[in-house]
Short mmCIF file of C-alpha atoms and ligand atoms in Angstrom, two decimals:
data_model
loop_
_atom_site.label_atom_id
_atom_site.label_comp_id
_atom_site.label_asym_id
_atom_site.label_seq_id
_atom_site.Cartn_x
_atom_site.Cartn_y
_atom_site.Cartn_z
CA UNK A 451 26.65 -6.92 -39.23
CA UNK A 452 22.17 -7.19 -39.72
CA UNK A 453 20.10 -6.24 -36.61
CA UNK A 454 16.92 -8.43 -36.82
CA UNK A 455 14.00 -6.67 -37.57
CA UNK A 456 11.47 -8.59 -35.26
CA UNK A 457 14.29 -6.00 -32.30
CA UNK A 458 11.19 -3.60 -33.69
CA UNK A 459 8.55 -4.96 -32.32
CA UNK A 460 10.24 -6.03 -29.46
CA UNK A 461 11.59 -2.45 -28.67
CA UNK A 462 8.53 -1.52 -26.76
CA UNK A 463 8.37 -4.01 -24.46
CA UNK A 464 11.97 -3.83 -23.31
CA UNK A 465 11.28 -0.45 -22.81
CA UNK A 466 8.80 -0.47 -20.66
CA UNK A 467 10.33 -3.27 -18.32
CA UNK A 468 11.35 -2.80 -15.03
CA UNK A 469 14.17 -3.44 -13.08
CA UNK A 470 13.49 -5.34 -10.37
CA UNK A 471 12.34 -3.16 -7.31
CA UNK A 472 13.04 -2.71 -3.27
CA UNK A 473 10.16 -2.62 -1.93
CA UNK A 474 8.45 -1.87 1.50
CA UNK A 475 5.09 -4.25 2.90
CA UNK A 476 3.04 -3.01 5.89
CA UNK A 477 0.45 -4.39 6.70
CA UNK A 478 1.56 -4.41 10.91
CA UNK A 479 -2.29 -4.78 12.24
CA UNK A 480 -2.52 -7.52 14.35
CA UNK A 481 -4.88 -9.36 13.26
CA UNK A 482 -5.01 -12.23 10.97
CA UNK A 483 -7.20 -11.18 8.20
CA UNK A 484 -5.03 -7.99 6.99
CA UNK A 485 -2.70 -10.57 7.69
CA UNK A 486 -3.27 -12.27 4.93
CA UNK A 487 -3.93 -9.32 2.77
CA UNK A 488 -0.32 -8.37 3.54
CA UNK A 489 1.03 -12.01 2.55
CA UNK A 490 -1.50 -11.47 -0.79
CA UNK A 491 0.01 -7.91 -1.27
CA UNK A 492 3.65 -9.92 -0.82
CA UNK A 493 2.61 -12.90 -3.17
CA UNK A 494 2.69 -11.25 -6.07
CA UNK A 495 4.98 -8.92 -5.74
CA UNK A 496 7.70 -11.44 -5.40
CA UNK A 497 5.67 -13.57 -8.14
CA UNK A 498 6.78 -10.70 -10.56
CA UNK A 499 10.73 -10.14 -9.32
CA UNK A 500 10.78 -7.77 -7.01
CA UNK A 501 12.69 -7.63 -3.84
CA UNK A 502 10.40 -7.11 -0.20
CA UNK A 503 11.56 -6.29 3.09
CA UNK A 504 7.88 -6.94 5.00
CA UNK A 505 6.58 -5.36 8.23
CA UNK A 506 4.03 -8.28 9.61
CA UNK A 507 2.47 -9.53 13.12
CA UNK A 508 2.41 -13.11 11.23
CA UNK A 509 5.54 -14.22 9.45
CA UNK A 510 5.89 -16.72 7.22
CA UNK A 511 6.68 -20.48 8.16
CA UNK A 512 8.69 -20.65 5.17
CA UNK A 513 11.35 -18.32 4.43
CA UNK A 514 11.43 -16.87 0.96
CA UNK A 515 14.19 -15.31 -1.48
CA UNK A 516 13.59 -12.44 -2.11
CA UNK A 517 12.37 -11.12 1.32
CA UNK A 518 12.42 -10.30 4.68
CA UNK A 519 9.93 -10.10 7.26
CA UNK A 520 10.34 -8.53 9.99
CA UNK A 521 7.60 -9.90 13.03
CA UNK A 522 5.62 -6.98 15.20
CA UNK A 523 3.00 -9.30 17.17
CA UNK A 524 4.40 -8.10 19.92
CA UNK A 525 2.78 -4.31 19.70
CA UNK A 526 -0.60 -5.41 18.74
CA UNK A 527 -0.38 -6.62 22.41
CA UNK A 528 -2.73 -3.90 23.93
CA UNK A 529 -1.98 -1.61 26.84
CA UNK A 530 -3.24 -2.05 29.85
CA UNK A 531 -6.11 0.55 29.68
CA UNK A 532 -7.23 -0.48 26.89
CA UNK A 533 -6.86 -4.13 27.14
CA UNK A 534 -10.04 -4.03 29.90
CA UNK A 535 -12.15 -2.88 26.77
CA UNK A 536 -11.44 -5.28 24.91
CA UNK A 537 -13.46 -7.49 26.05
CA UNK A 538 -16.36 -5.98 24.11
CA UNK A 539 -15.39 -7.73 21.57
CA UNK A 540 -16.26 -10.69 22.24
CA UNK A 541 -19.53 -12.30 20.97
CA UNK A 542 -21.37 -13.09 23.90
CA UNK A 543 -20.99 -9.49 24.85
CA UNK A 544 -21.95 -8.23 21.40
CA UNK A 545 -25.36 -9.25 21.51
CA UNK A 546 -27.81 -6.96 20.63
CA UNK A 547 -25.02 -4.14 20.08
CA UNK A 548 -24.89 -1.72 17.67
CA UNK A 549 -21.89 -1.40 15.30
CA UNK A 550 -18.53 -0.84 17.89
CA UNK A 551 -16.86 -0.35 15.21
CA UNK A 552 -18.71 2.96 14.55
CA UNK A 553 -17.53 4.21 18.42
CA UNK A 554 -13.92 6.71 18.46
CA UNK A 555 -13.07 4.33 20.80
CA UNK A 556 -12.02 2.07 17.29
CA UNK A 557 -10.51 5.47 16.43
CA UNK A 558 -8.97 5.39 20.20
CA UNK A 559 -7.28 2.19 19.81
CA UNK A 560 -5.37 2.43 15.48
CA UNK A 561 -4.30 5.79 16.86
CA UNK A 562 -2.47 4.32 19.73
CA UNK A 563 -1.56 1.52 18.07
CA UNK A 564 0.35 3.19 15.55
CA UNK A 565 1.97 5.16 17.73
CA UNK A 566 3.51 2.32 19.48
CA UNK A 567 3.78 1.12 16.25
CA UNK A 568 6.55 4.48 15.06
CA UNK A 569 8.04 4.38 18.23
CA UNK A 570 8.68 0.91 18.35
CA UNK A 571 12.62 0.42 18.82
CA UNK A 572 12.76 -2.32 15.82
CA UNK A 573 10.91 0.35 13.64
CA UNK A 574 12.96 3.57 14.32
CA UNK A 575 16.52 1.77 13.66
CA UNK A 576 14.79 0.26 10.03
CA UNK A 577 13.42 3.28 9.56
CA UNK A 578 16.55 5.23 10.54
CA UNK A 579 19.19 2.70 8.39
CA UNK A 580 20.41 5.37 5.50
CA UNK A 581 21.47 1.99 3.94
CA UNK A 582 18.24 1.15 3.85
CA UNK A 583 16.06 2.23 0.06
CA UNK A 584 13.27 1.43 -1.26
CA UNK A 585 11.99 2.34 -4.53
CA UNK A 586 8.24 2.24 -3.23
CA UNK A 587 6.39 1.71 0.14
CA UNK A 588 3.12 -0.11 0.53
CA UNK A 589 1.66 0.62 3.65
CA UNK A 590 -1.96 -0.55 4.88
CA UNK A 591 -4.07 2.80 5.06
CA UNK A 592 -6.51 1.48 8.21
CA UNK A 593 -7.71 4.77 10.34
CA UNK A 594 -4.68 6.53 10.63
CA UNK A 595 -2.00 8.27 8.11
CA UNK A 596 0.45 8.17 10.63
CA UNK A 597 2.50 6.40 8.45
CA UNK A 598 2.51 8.25 5.16
CA UNK A 599 5.80 9.50 6.83
CA UNK A 600 7.76 6.72 5.70
CA UNK A 601 7.69 8.13 2.41
CA UNK A 602 9.82 10.88 2.76
CA UNK A 603 12.23 8.68 4.96
CA UNK A 604 12.91 7.05 1.77
CA UNK A 605 12.16 9.90 -0.86
CA UNK A 606 9.62 7.08 -2.71
CA UNK A 607 5.90 6.88 -4.36
CA UNK A 608 3.65 5.56 -0.93
CA UNK A 609 0.05 3.17 -2.35
CA UNK A 610 -1.72 3.18 -0.09
CA UNK A 611 -4.03 -0.37 0.36
CA UNK A 612 -7.74 -0.30 1.95
CA UNK A 613 -8.28 -3.39 3.35
CA UNK A 614 -12.62 -2.63 2.44
CA UNK A 615 -14.36 -1.22 0.39
CA UNK A 616 -14.41 2.27 -0.39
CA UNK A 617 -15.47 5.06 1.84
CA UNK A 618 -14.60 8.28 2.55
CA UNK A 619 -12.30 8.46 5.73
CA UNK A 620 -10.37 6.99 3.38
CA UNK A 621 -11.32 8.59 -0.28
CA UNK A 622 -10.82 11.95 1.35
CA UNK A 623 -6.38 11.29 1.08
CA UNK A 624 -6.82 11.05 -2.42
CA UNK A 625 -10.00 12.75 -3.57
CA UNK A 626 -12.21 14.21 -1.41
CA UNK A 627 -15.20 12.70 0.87
CA UNK A 628 -17.66 11.75 -1.29
CA UNK A 629 -22.11 12.90 -1.55
CA UNK A 630 -23.19 11.05 1.24
CA UNK A 631 -26.41 12.13 -0.55
CA UNK A 632 -25.47 8.63 -1.96
CA UNK A 633 -21.97 7.38 -1.21
CA UNK A 634 -22.33 5.42 2.23
CA UNK A 635 -19.86 5.22 5.04
CA UNK A 636 -18.62 1.57 5.90
CA UNK A 637 -20.31 1.42 9.13
CA UNK A 638 -23.86 2.45 8.19
CA UNK A 639 -26.51 0.26 7.33
CA UNK A 640 -28.06 1.51 5.12
CA UNK A 641 -27.21 1.54 0.94
CA UNK A 642 -28.05 3.71 -1.67
CA UNK A 643 -30.71 5.15 -2.64
CA UNK A 644 -31.35 6.51 1.32
CA UNK A 645 -34.55 7.82 2.22
CA UNK A 646 -35.00 11.18 4.43
CA UNK A 647 -33.85 10.59 7.71
CA UNK A 648 -31.18 7.55 5.79
CA UNK A 649 -29.53 10.93 4.61
CA UNK A 650 -29.65 13.06 7.05
CA UNK A 651 -27.68 10.32 9.54
CA UNK A 652 -25.48 9.99 6.80
CA UNK A 653 -24.62 13.99 6.44
CA UNK A 654 -24.08 13.04 10.08
CA UNK A 655 -21.93 10.45 10.35
CA UNK A 656 -19.32 12.74 8.09
CA UNK A 657 -19.54 15.67 9.88
CA UNK A 658 -19.14 13.13 13.32
CA UNK A 659 -16.24 11.86 11.66
CA UNK A 660 -14.57 13.82 9.40
CA UNK A 661 -14.64 17.03 11.54
CA UNK A 662 -15.25 15.58 15.52
CA UNK A 663 -13.06 12.99 14.37
CA UNK A 664 -10.44 15.58 13.35
CA UNK A 665 -10.38 18.10 16.04
CA UNK A 666 -10.32 15.50 18.78
CA UNK A 667 -7.24 13.64 17.15
CA UNK A 668 -5.28 15.44 14.74
CA UNK A 669 -3.92 17.38 17.34
CA UNK A 670 -2.45 14.17 18.93
CA UNK A 671 -1.64 12.66 15.21
CA UNK A 672 0.35 15.84 14.30
CA UNK A 673 2.68 15.81 17.48
CA UNK A 674 2.99 11.64 17.21
CA UNK A 675 4.17 12.72 13.03
CA UNK A 676 6.29 15.55 14.63
CA UNK A 677 7.83 14.05 17.32
CA UNK A 678 8.89 10.80 15.29
CA UNK A 679 9.97 11.13 11.90
CA UNK A 680 12.49 14.18 11.83
CA UNK A 681 14.64 12.87 14.34
CA UNK A 682 14.42 9.95 11.99
CA UNK A 683 14.43 12.26 8.24
CA UNK A 684 17.37 13.45 9.98
CA UNK A 685 19.59 10.54 10.71
CA UNK A 686 19.16 9.50 6.96
CA UNK A 687 19.99 13.17 6.00
CA UNK A 688 16.82 14.05 3.76
CA UNK A 689 13.36 16.17 5.20
CA UNK A 690 9.70 15.45 6.59
CA UNK A 691 7.56 17.88 4.70
CA UNK A 692 5.09 19.65 7.14
CA UNK A 693 2.43 16.23 8.68
CA UNK A 694 -0.75 17.87 6.29
CA UNK A 695 1.82 16.99 3.15
CA UNK A 696 2.75 13.92 3.68
CA UNK A 697 -0.74 12.80 4.38
CA UNK A 698 -2.36 14.54 1.05
CA UNK A 699 0.07 12.33 -1.49
CA UNK A 700 0.02 9.36 -1.22
CA UNK A 701 0.10 7.94 -5.64
CA UNK A 702 -2.49 5.17 -5.44
CA UNK A 703 -5.03 4.01 -3.41
CA UNK A 704 -5.57 -0.65 -4.28
CA UNK A 705 -9.53 -1.17 -3.15
CA UNK A 706 -9.84 -4.64 -1.74
CA UNK A 707 -12.99 -4.36 -3.31
CA UNK A 708 -15.51 -4.99 -6.20
CA UNK A 709 -18.39 -3.62 -7.39
CA UNK A 710 -19.84 -7.60 -7.65
CA UNK A 711 -19.18 -6.63 -4.11
CA UNK A 712 -20.37 -3.57 -2.23
CA UNK A 713 -21.89 -0.29 -3.70
CA UNK A 714 -20.16 0.74 -7.22
CA UNK A 715 -17.96 3.97 -6.43
CA UNK A 716 -17.42 7.48 -7.76
CA UNK A 717 -13.18 6.81 -7.86
CA UNK A 718 -10.71 8.88 -9.16
CA UNK A 719 -7.78 8.08 -11.25
CA UNK A 720 -5.50 6.66 -8.18
CA UNK A 721 -7.15 4.18 -7.95
CA UNK A 722 -7.90 0.73 -8.43
CA UNK A 723 -9.60 -2.68 -6.89
CA UNK A 724 -7.89 -5.05 -6.03
CA UNK A 725 -10.32 -7.57 -4.49
CA UNK A 726 -9.75 -11.15 -5.26
CA UNK A 727 -5.44 -10.65 -5.19
CA UNK A 728 -5.21 -12.79 -2.58
CA UNK A 729 -7.02 -15.69 -2.79
CA UNK A 730 -5.12 -18.77 -3.92
CA UNK A 731 -5.03 -19.07 -8.14
CA UNK A 732 -5.16 -22.71 -7.20
CA UNK A 733 -6.57 -23.63 -3.96
CA UNK A 734 -4.72 -26.10 -1.91
CA UNK A 735 -5.49 -29.05 -1.17
CA UNK A 736 -7.66 -29.63 2.12
CA UNK A 737 -5.80 -31.49 5.22
CA UNK A 738 -6.80 -35.51 4.02
CA UNK A 739 -9.04 -36.43 6.72
CA UNK A 740 -11.46 -32.62 5.00
CA UNK A 741 -11.32 -33.75 1.77
CA UNK A 742 -12.41 -37.26 2.77
CA UNK A 743 -15.58 -35.48 4.75
CA UNK A 744 -16.18 -33.21 2.27
CA UNK A 745 -16.34 -36.05 -0.17
CA UNK A 746 -18.22 -37.68 1.99
CA UNK A 747 -20.97 -35.18 2.03
CA UNK A 748 -23.14 -35.65 -0.69
CA UNK A 749 -26.31 -34.37 0.86
CA UNK A 750 -23.54 -31.39 1.13
CA UNK A 751 -21.29 -29.04 3.26
CA UNK A 752 -22.52 -25.97 4.94
CA UNK A 753 -19.11 -24.34 6.65
CA UNK A 754 -19.92 -21.92 9.76
CA UNK A 755 -17.75 -19.09 10.24
CA UNK A 756 -17.01 -16.31 12.06
CA UNK A 757 -13.53 -15.64 11.37
CA UNK A 758 -10.81 -15.32 13.01
CA UNK A 759 -10.69 -12.46 15.60
CA UNK A 760 -14.38 -13.65 16.64
CA UNK A 761 -14.31 -17.35 18.15
CA UNK A 762 -17.60 -19.03 18.38
CA UNK A 763 -16.57 -20.39 21.30
CA UNK A 764 -16.74 -17.50 23.53
CA UNK A 765 -20.58 -17.92 23.32
CA UNK A 766 -22.68 -19.02 25.93
CA UNK A 767 -23.73 -21.60 26.22
CA UNK A 768 -27.67 -21.62 25.25
CA UNK A 769 -26.50 -19.86 22.06
CA UNK A 770 -23.98 -22.90 21.42
CA UNK A 771 -26.14 -26.01 22.70
CA UNK A 772 -29.49 -24.50 20.63
CA UNK A 773 -27.20 -23.65 17.13
CA UNK A 774 -26.04 -27.34 17.28
CA UNK A 775 -29.50 -28.32 18.07
CA UNK A 776 -30.88 -26.67 14.46
CA UNK A 777 -27.99 -28.52 13.05
CA UNK A 778 -28.44 -31.90 14.31
CA UNK A 779 -32.01 -31.28 12.21
CA UNK A 780 -30.27 -31.32 9.15
CA UNK A 781 -28.91 -34.01 6.16
CA UNK A 782 -25.80 -32.34 5.09
CA UNK A 783 -22.48 -32.02 7.53
CA UNK A 784 -22.04 -28.92 9.13
CA UNK A 785 -18.31 -27.61 9.65
CA UNK A 786 -18.61 -25.12 12.21
CA UNK A 787 -14.63 -23.46 13.28
CA UNK A 788 -15.14 -23.89 16.97
CA UNK A 789 -12.53 -23.54 18.50
CA UNK A 790 -12.56 -25.95 21.40
CA UNK A 791 -13.75 -29.19 21.47
CA UNK A 792 -17.61 -29.84 22.76
CA UNK A 793 -20.40 -32.47 23.05
CA UNK A 794 -21.95 -31.68 19.75
CA UNK A 795 -23.82 -34.13 16.89
CA UNK A 796 -22.87 -36.51 14.58
CA UNK A 797 -23.32 -34.24 11.27
CA UNK A 798 -21.89 -31.41 12.31
CA UNK A 799 -17.31 -31.67 12.34
CA UNK A 800 -16.05 -28.67 14.05
CA UNK A 801 -12.40 -27.74 13.28
CA UNK A 802 -9.97 -25.29 15.15
CA UNK A 803 -8.21 -24.00 11.74
CA UNK A 804 -10.15 -23.36 8.34
CA UNK A 805 -8.61 -23.59 4.94
CA UNK A 806 -11.75 -21.36 4.42
CA UNK A 807 -10.61 -21.16 0.65
CA UNK A 808 -9.90 -24.66 0.27
CA UNK A 809 -13.52 -25.68 2.10
CA UNK A 810 -15.42 -23.06 -0.69
CA UNK A 811 -13.80 -23.97 -3.43
CA UNK A 812 -15.22 -28.32 -3.34
CA UNK A 813 -18.39 -28.87 -5.29
CA UNK A 814 -19.84 -30.19 -2.53
CA UNK A 815 -19.85 -27.10 -0.90
CA UNK A 816 -23.09 -25.79 -0.49
CA UNK A 817 -23.98 -22.67 1.77
CA UNK A 818 -21.60 -20.54 4.31
CA UNK A 819 -22.29 -19.15 7.42
CA UNK A 820 -20.13 -15.89 7.50
CA UNK A 821 -20.48 -12.35 9.91
CA UNK A 822 -19.39 -11.66 6.56
CA UNK A 823 -16.74 -9.75 6.87
CA UNK A 824 -14.89 -8.35 3.72
CA UNK A 825 -12.60 -11.65 2.94
CA UNK A 826 -14.63 -14.42 4.05
CA UNK A 827 -17.98 -11.56 1.26
CA UNK A 828 -15.03 -11.60 -1.31
CA UNK A 829 -13.40 -15.49 -1.09
CA UNK A 830 -18.29 -16.86 -1.15
CA UNK A 831 -18.72 -14.53 -4.32
CA UNK A 832 -15.06 -15.90 -5.51
CA UNK A 833 -16.60 -19.20 -5.17
CA UNK A 834 -20.35 -18.59 -6.10
CA UNK A 835 -21.12 -19.77 -2.43
CA UNK A 836 -24.40 -18.27 -0.95
CA UNK A 837 -24.13 -17.06 2.62
CA UNK A 838 -26.49 -17.09 5.47
CA UNK A 839 -24.37 -13.77 7.26
CA UNK A 840 -24.75 -12.64 11.59
CA UNK A 841 -22.33 -10.16 10.91
CA UNK A 842 -21.34 -8.19 14.35
CA UNK A 843 -19.08 -4.84 13.73
CA UNK A 844 -17.61 -3.34 11.80
CA UNK A 845 -17.96 -3.23 7.71
CA UNK A 846 -20.01 -6.79 8.32
CA UNK A 847 -23.14 -5.67 8.09
CA UNK A 848 -22.87 -3.47 4.98
CA UNK A 849 -21.41 -6.63 3.86
CA UNK A 850 -24.24 -8.21 4.45
CA UNK A 851 -26.65 -5.78 3.04
CA UNK A 852 -25.34 -5.27 0.15
CA UNK A 853 -25.06 -9.48 0.00
CA UNK A 854 -29.21 -9.61 0.81
CA UNK A 855 -29.96 -6.50 -2.08
CA UNK A 856 -27.85 -8.44 -4.29
CA UNK A 857 -29.91 -11.37 -3.84
CA UNK A 858 -27.83 -13.92 -2.68
CA UNK A 859 -27.86 -14.47 0.94
CA UNK A 860 -30.57 -13.84 4.46
CA UNK A 861 -28.97 -11.31 7.28
CA UNK A 862 -29.35 -12.34 10.45
CA UNK A 863 -29.04 -10.57 13.49
CA UNK A 864 -26.22 -11.35 16.50
CA UNK A 865 -29.38 -11.89 19.54
CA UNK A 866 -29.39 -15.12 21.61
CA UNK A 867 -32.26 -15.89 20.26
CA UNK A 868 -30.46 -16.51 16.86
CA UNK A 869 -31.21 -19.99 16.73
CA UNK A 870 -35.42 -20.42 15.75
CA UNK A 871 -34.37 -17.52 13.00
CA UNK A 872 -31.28 -19.83 11.34
CA UNK A 873 -33.82 -22.26 11.09
CA UNK A 874 -36.10 -20.57 8.78
CA UNK A 875 -32.72 -19.21 7.21
CA UNK A 876 -31.02 -22.18 6.89
CA UNK A 877 -34.78 -23.73 5.06
CA UNK A 878 -34.53 -20.48 3.25
CA UNK A 879 -31.47 -20.98 1.57
CA UNK A 880 -31.17 -24.28 0.97
CA UNK A 881 -33.95 -25.23 -0.42
CA UNK A 882 -34.78 -21.45 -2.80
CA UNK A 883 -32.90 -22.54 -6.34
CA UNK A 884 -32.82 -18.18 -6.64
CA UNK A 885 -30.29 -17.63 -3.71
CA UNK A 886 -27.45 -20.59 -5.83
CA UNK A 887 -28.23 -18.52 -8.95
CA UNK A 888 -27.32 -14.80 -7.85
CA UNK A 889 -24.48 -16.12 -6.29
CA UNK A 890 -23.15 -17.68 -9.62
CA UNK A 891 -24.10 -14.80 -11.49
CA UNK A 892 -21.93 -12.05 -8.83
CA UNK A 893 -19.52 -14.53 -9.41
CA UNK A 894 -19.22 -14.39 -12.48
CA UNK A 895 -19.38 -10.68 -13.13
CA UNK A 896 -16.74 -10.62 -10.41
CA UNK A 897 -14.48 -12.68 -12.08
CA UNK A 898 -14.95 -11.07 -15.91
CA UNK A 899 -12.76 -8.07 -15.87
CA UNK A 900 -10.24 -6.73 -18.18
CA UNK A 901 -6.25 -8.08 -16.16
CA UNK A 902 -6.36 -10.73 -12.90
CA UNK A 903 -6.27 -8.40 -9.76
CA UNK A 904 -3.17 -9.69 -8.95
CA UNK A 905 -1.85 -8.52 -11.89
CA UNK A 906 -3.20 -5.14 -11.53
CA UNK A 907 -1.46 -4.98 -8.65
CA UNK A 908 1.13 -5.55 -9.63
CA UNK A 909 0.71 -2.77 -12.65
CA UNK A 910 0.23 -0.08 -10.70
CA UNK A 911 2.20 -0.32 -8.82
CA UNK A 912 5.24 -0.84 -11.35
CA UNK A 913 3.17 2.02 -13.12
CA UNK A 914 3.75 4.46 -9.79
CA UNK A 915 8.22 3.20 -9.42
CA UNK A 916 7.72 4.20 -13.34
CA UNK A 917 6.56 7.44 -13.79
CA UNK A 918 8.04 8.97 -10.83
CA UNK A 919 4.24 8.89 -8.64
CA UNK A 920 1.91 8.45 -11.31
CA UNK A 921 1.32 12.65 -10.68
CA UNK A 922 -0.76 12.10 -13.95
CA UNK A 923 -3.02 10.19 -12.21
CA UNK A 924 -4.24 12.55 -8.89
CA UNK A 925 -7.43 14.15 -8.44
CA UNK A 926 -8.14 17.59 -8.64
CA UNK A 927 -10.33 18.17 -6.22
CA UNK A 928 -7.63 17.29 -3.47
CA UNK A 929 -6.69 20.37 -3.18
CA UNK A 930 -10.07 22.06 -4.45
CA UNK A 931 -11.25 23.43 -0.40
CA UNK A 932 -14.45 22.97 0.67
CA UNK A 933 -15.88 26.46 -0.35
CA UNK A 934 -14.57 25.94 -3.18
CA UNK A 935 -16.32 23.07 -4.19
CA UNK A 936 -19.56 24.45 -2.92
CA UNK A 937 -19.53 27.84 -4.21
CA UNK A 938 -19.07 29.63 -1.50
CA UNK A 939 -17.28 32.22 -2.60
CA UNK A 940 -19.20 32.46 -5.43
CA UNK A 941 -22.57 33.08 -3.11
CA UNK A 942 -20.46 35.52 -0.77
CA UNK A 943 -19.86 37.55 -4.15
CA UNK A 944 -23.78 37.56 -5.11
CA UNK A 945 -25.11 38.28 -2.30
CA UNK A 946 -22.75 41.18 -1.35
CA UNK A 947 -23.43 42.26 -5.22
CA UNK A 948 -27.58 42.50 -3.83
CA UNK A 949 -26.80 43.80 -0.11
CA UNK A 950 -24.64 46.97 -2.17
CA UNK A 951 -27.58 46.31 -5.14
CA UNK A 952 -29.83 47.21 -2.90
CA UNK A 953 -28.59 49.99 -0.41
CA UNK A 954 -27.86 51.57 -3.47
CA UNK A 955 -31.76 51.55 -4.76
CA UNK A 956 -32.37 52.05 -1.85
CA UNK A 957 -30.27 55.88 -1.82
CA UNK A 958 -31.50 56.62 -4.86
CA UNK A 959 -34.79 56.29 -4.32
CA UNK A 960 -33.98 58.30 -1.38
CA UNK A 961 -32.61 60.85 -3.48
CA UNK A 962 -35.34 61.40 -6.16
CA UNK A 963 -37.87 61.41 -3.39
CA UNK A 964 -36.38 64.17 -1.52
CA UNK A 965 -36.76 66.43 -5.08
CA UNK A 966 -40.00 65.27 -5.05
CA UNK A 967 -41.49 67.86 -2.70
CA UNK A 968 -38.97 70.09 -4.07
CA UNK A 969 -40.46 70.16 -7.66
CA UNK A 970 -44.53 70.10 -6.60
CA UNK A 971 -43.62 73.64 -4.86
CA UNK A 972 -42.12 74.77 -7.90
CA UNK A 973 -45.59 73.45 -9.71
CA UNK A 974 -47.18 75.47 -6.84
CA UNK A 975 -45.69 78.86 -6.56
CA UNK A 976 -46.49 78.40 -11.18
C1 NAG B 475 5.28 13.59 -2.79
O1 NAG B 475 5.34 12.37 -3.73
C2 NAG B 475 5.56 12.80 -4.57
C3 NAG B 475 5.95 11.44 -5.53
O2 NAG B 475 5.75 10.47 -5.04
C4 NAG B 475 7.52 13.31 -4.68
O3 NAG B 475 8.22 13.65 -5.72
C5 NAG B 475 7.27 14.82 -3.59
O4 NAG B 475 8.71 14.96 -3.35
C6 NAG B 475 6.45 14.17 -2.90
N1 NAG B 475 5.85 15.54 -2.06
C7 NAG B 475 6.23 15.31 -1.09
C8 NAG B 475 6.39 16.42 -0.17
O5 NAG B 475 6.43 15.03 -0.14
#
């Protein structure tokens, strides 16, 4: 029998394909934007033919083949002692405040969440079931590494997904703390090159978070880890490594960013930029009414949304009224994601829920007024839409700083006189063509890649499984202690050598001096 010679061409491809994998995807954070990113990961993995178990707070409306969803929305309800503090996250209470996410309360809140999550009956049951097996676990990294203990339970590689730009806190788990002289924190308001004060602030941020933060929270994290994972591991007939080994053992970090969005960080080989993977390759059709409205808005559409967590309706009445007043004087149509109804000018349309990607994709969309969250910024860049940013908290400040420096938007402070400043910003961005040109330019950079971000995500996750944890990609910096990086041991050797030399010289000098008078006295005798 003759073998078709074409088989030799095909062979490498046959070898490198892998069977469908069974993957656990964990994006439990009870926030719509995070769930969109989780669902994006799941969509690409399903499309590649894999089987997924997804732990999420926002399950899909329709059931899908190869997908099991575990709804944990109820865990996200903050407990009483934190619930009272949640009011501070309403827009009207954030006016004039600094970056509220840059606080230990924020970390406390997340640690608390992780504890409740890992102690939840449904989760413990799933993790304990010896019949459950996964080839890889894909976990959202969100200011806690506690869930890293899940990977050793299934004896499989761990992939982190960071939902924001890279930063010291997350890079330290696969590589090292980047140099604060040119790598700024996610909650910073400056971008490199840094001035002297900015550099000092950046360094202090690292000390505060990494040193004081770990002193404050790590003992608790360790306790939770040691209480939760070993008993589950025992039920599965495996053992889990100590906390410090587990949290520094990820195979891959997928970062929901791209140099066109933020700062081009220097990344280790197992960190990959995948921003844009959550954007539909073909935008979903708009609801009929919105489609008609946008088609007919020949003067263009301004889309205004403060995201899914911040509710416009929670602005003060004066702020709402003054904004509507500014909008009423525009010839453009304004689509505002506003959660209630109130009296409004004819050219303003409220939508309780906005199909954001489809609105930005519409050719009549001229401008996006946004809080500057990572998803909104990414989508604006994807579709090349200029922005006016009103950053409120978290990474929104640094994102908007970046947008302003890249030249495709204007940043405004969240203040009671927002409307006054918005008037000027609207005039500037709508009449100066440079914003639109820059937005298109950045968009082009964003799209010019070797692979579509969704394919890249799948490629690297499969690569990790194929290569049993991709040990070859791991950063050699990960396990080098700080004193070795700073060559403090060498410094100590040099200091010891110098001190020894000094004393040796002193000793010798003394010896010589003490001999001299003897010689002289001998001379005198002669
Ligand atoms: C670390 O990850 C690799 C690859 O997944 C795995 O083989 C190894 O057992 C893990 N080590 C620990 C201590 O969990």
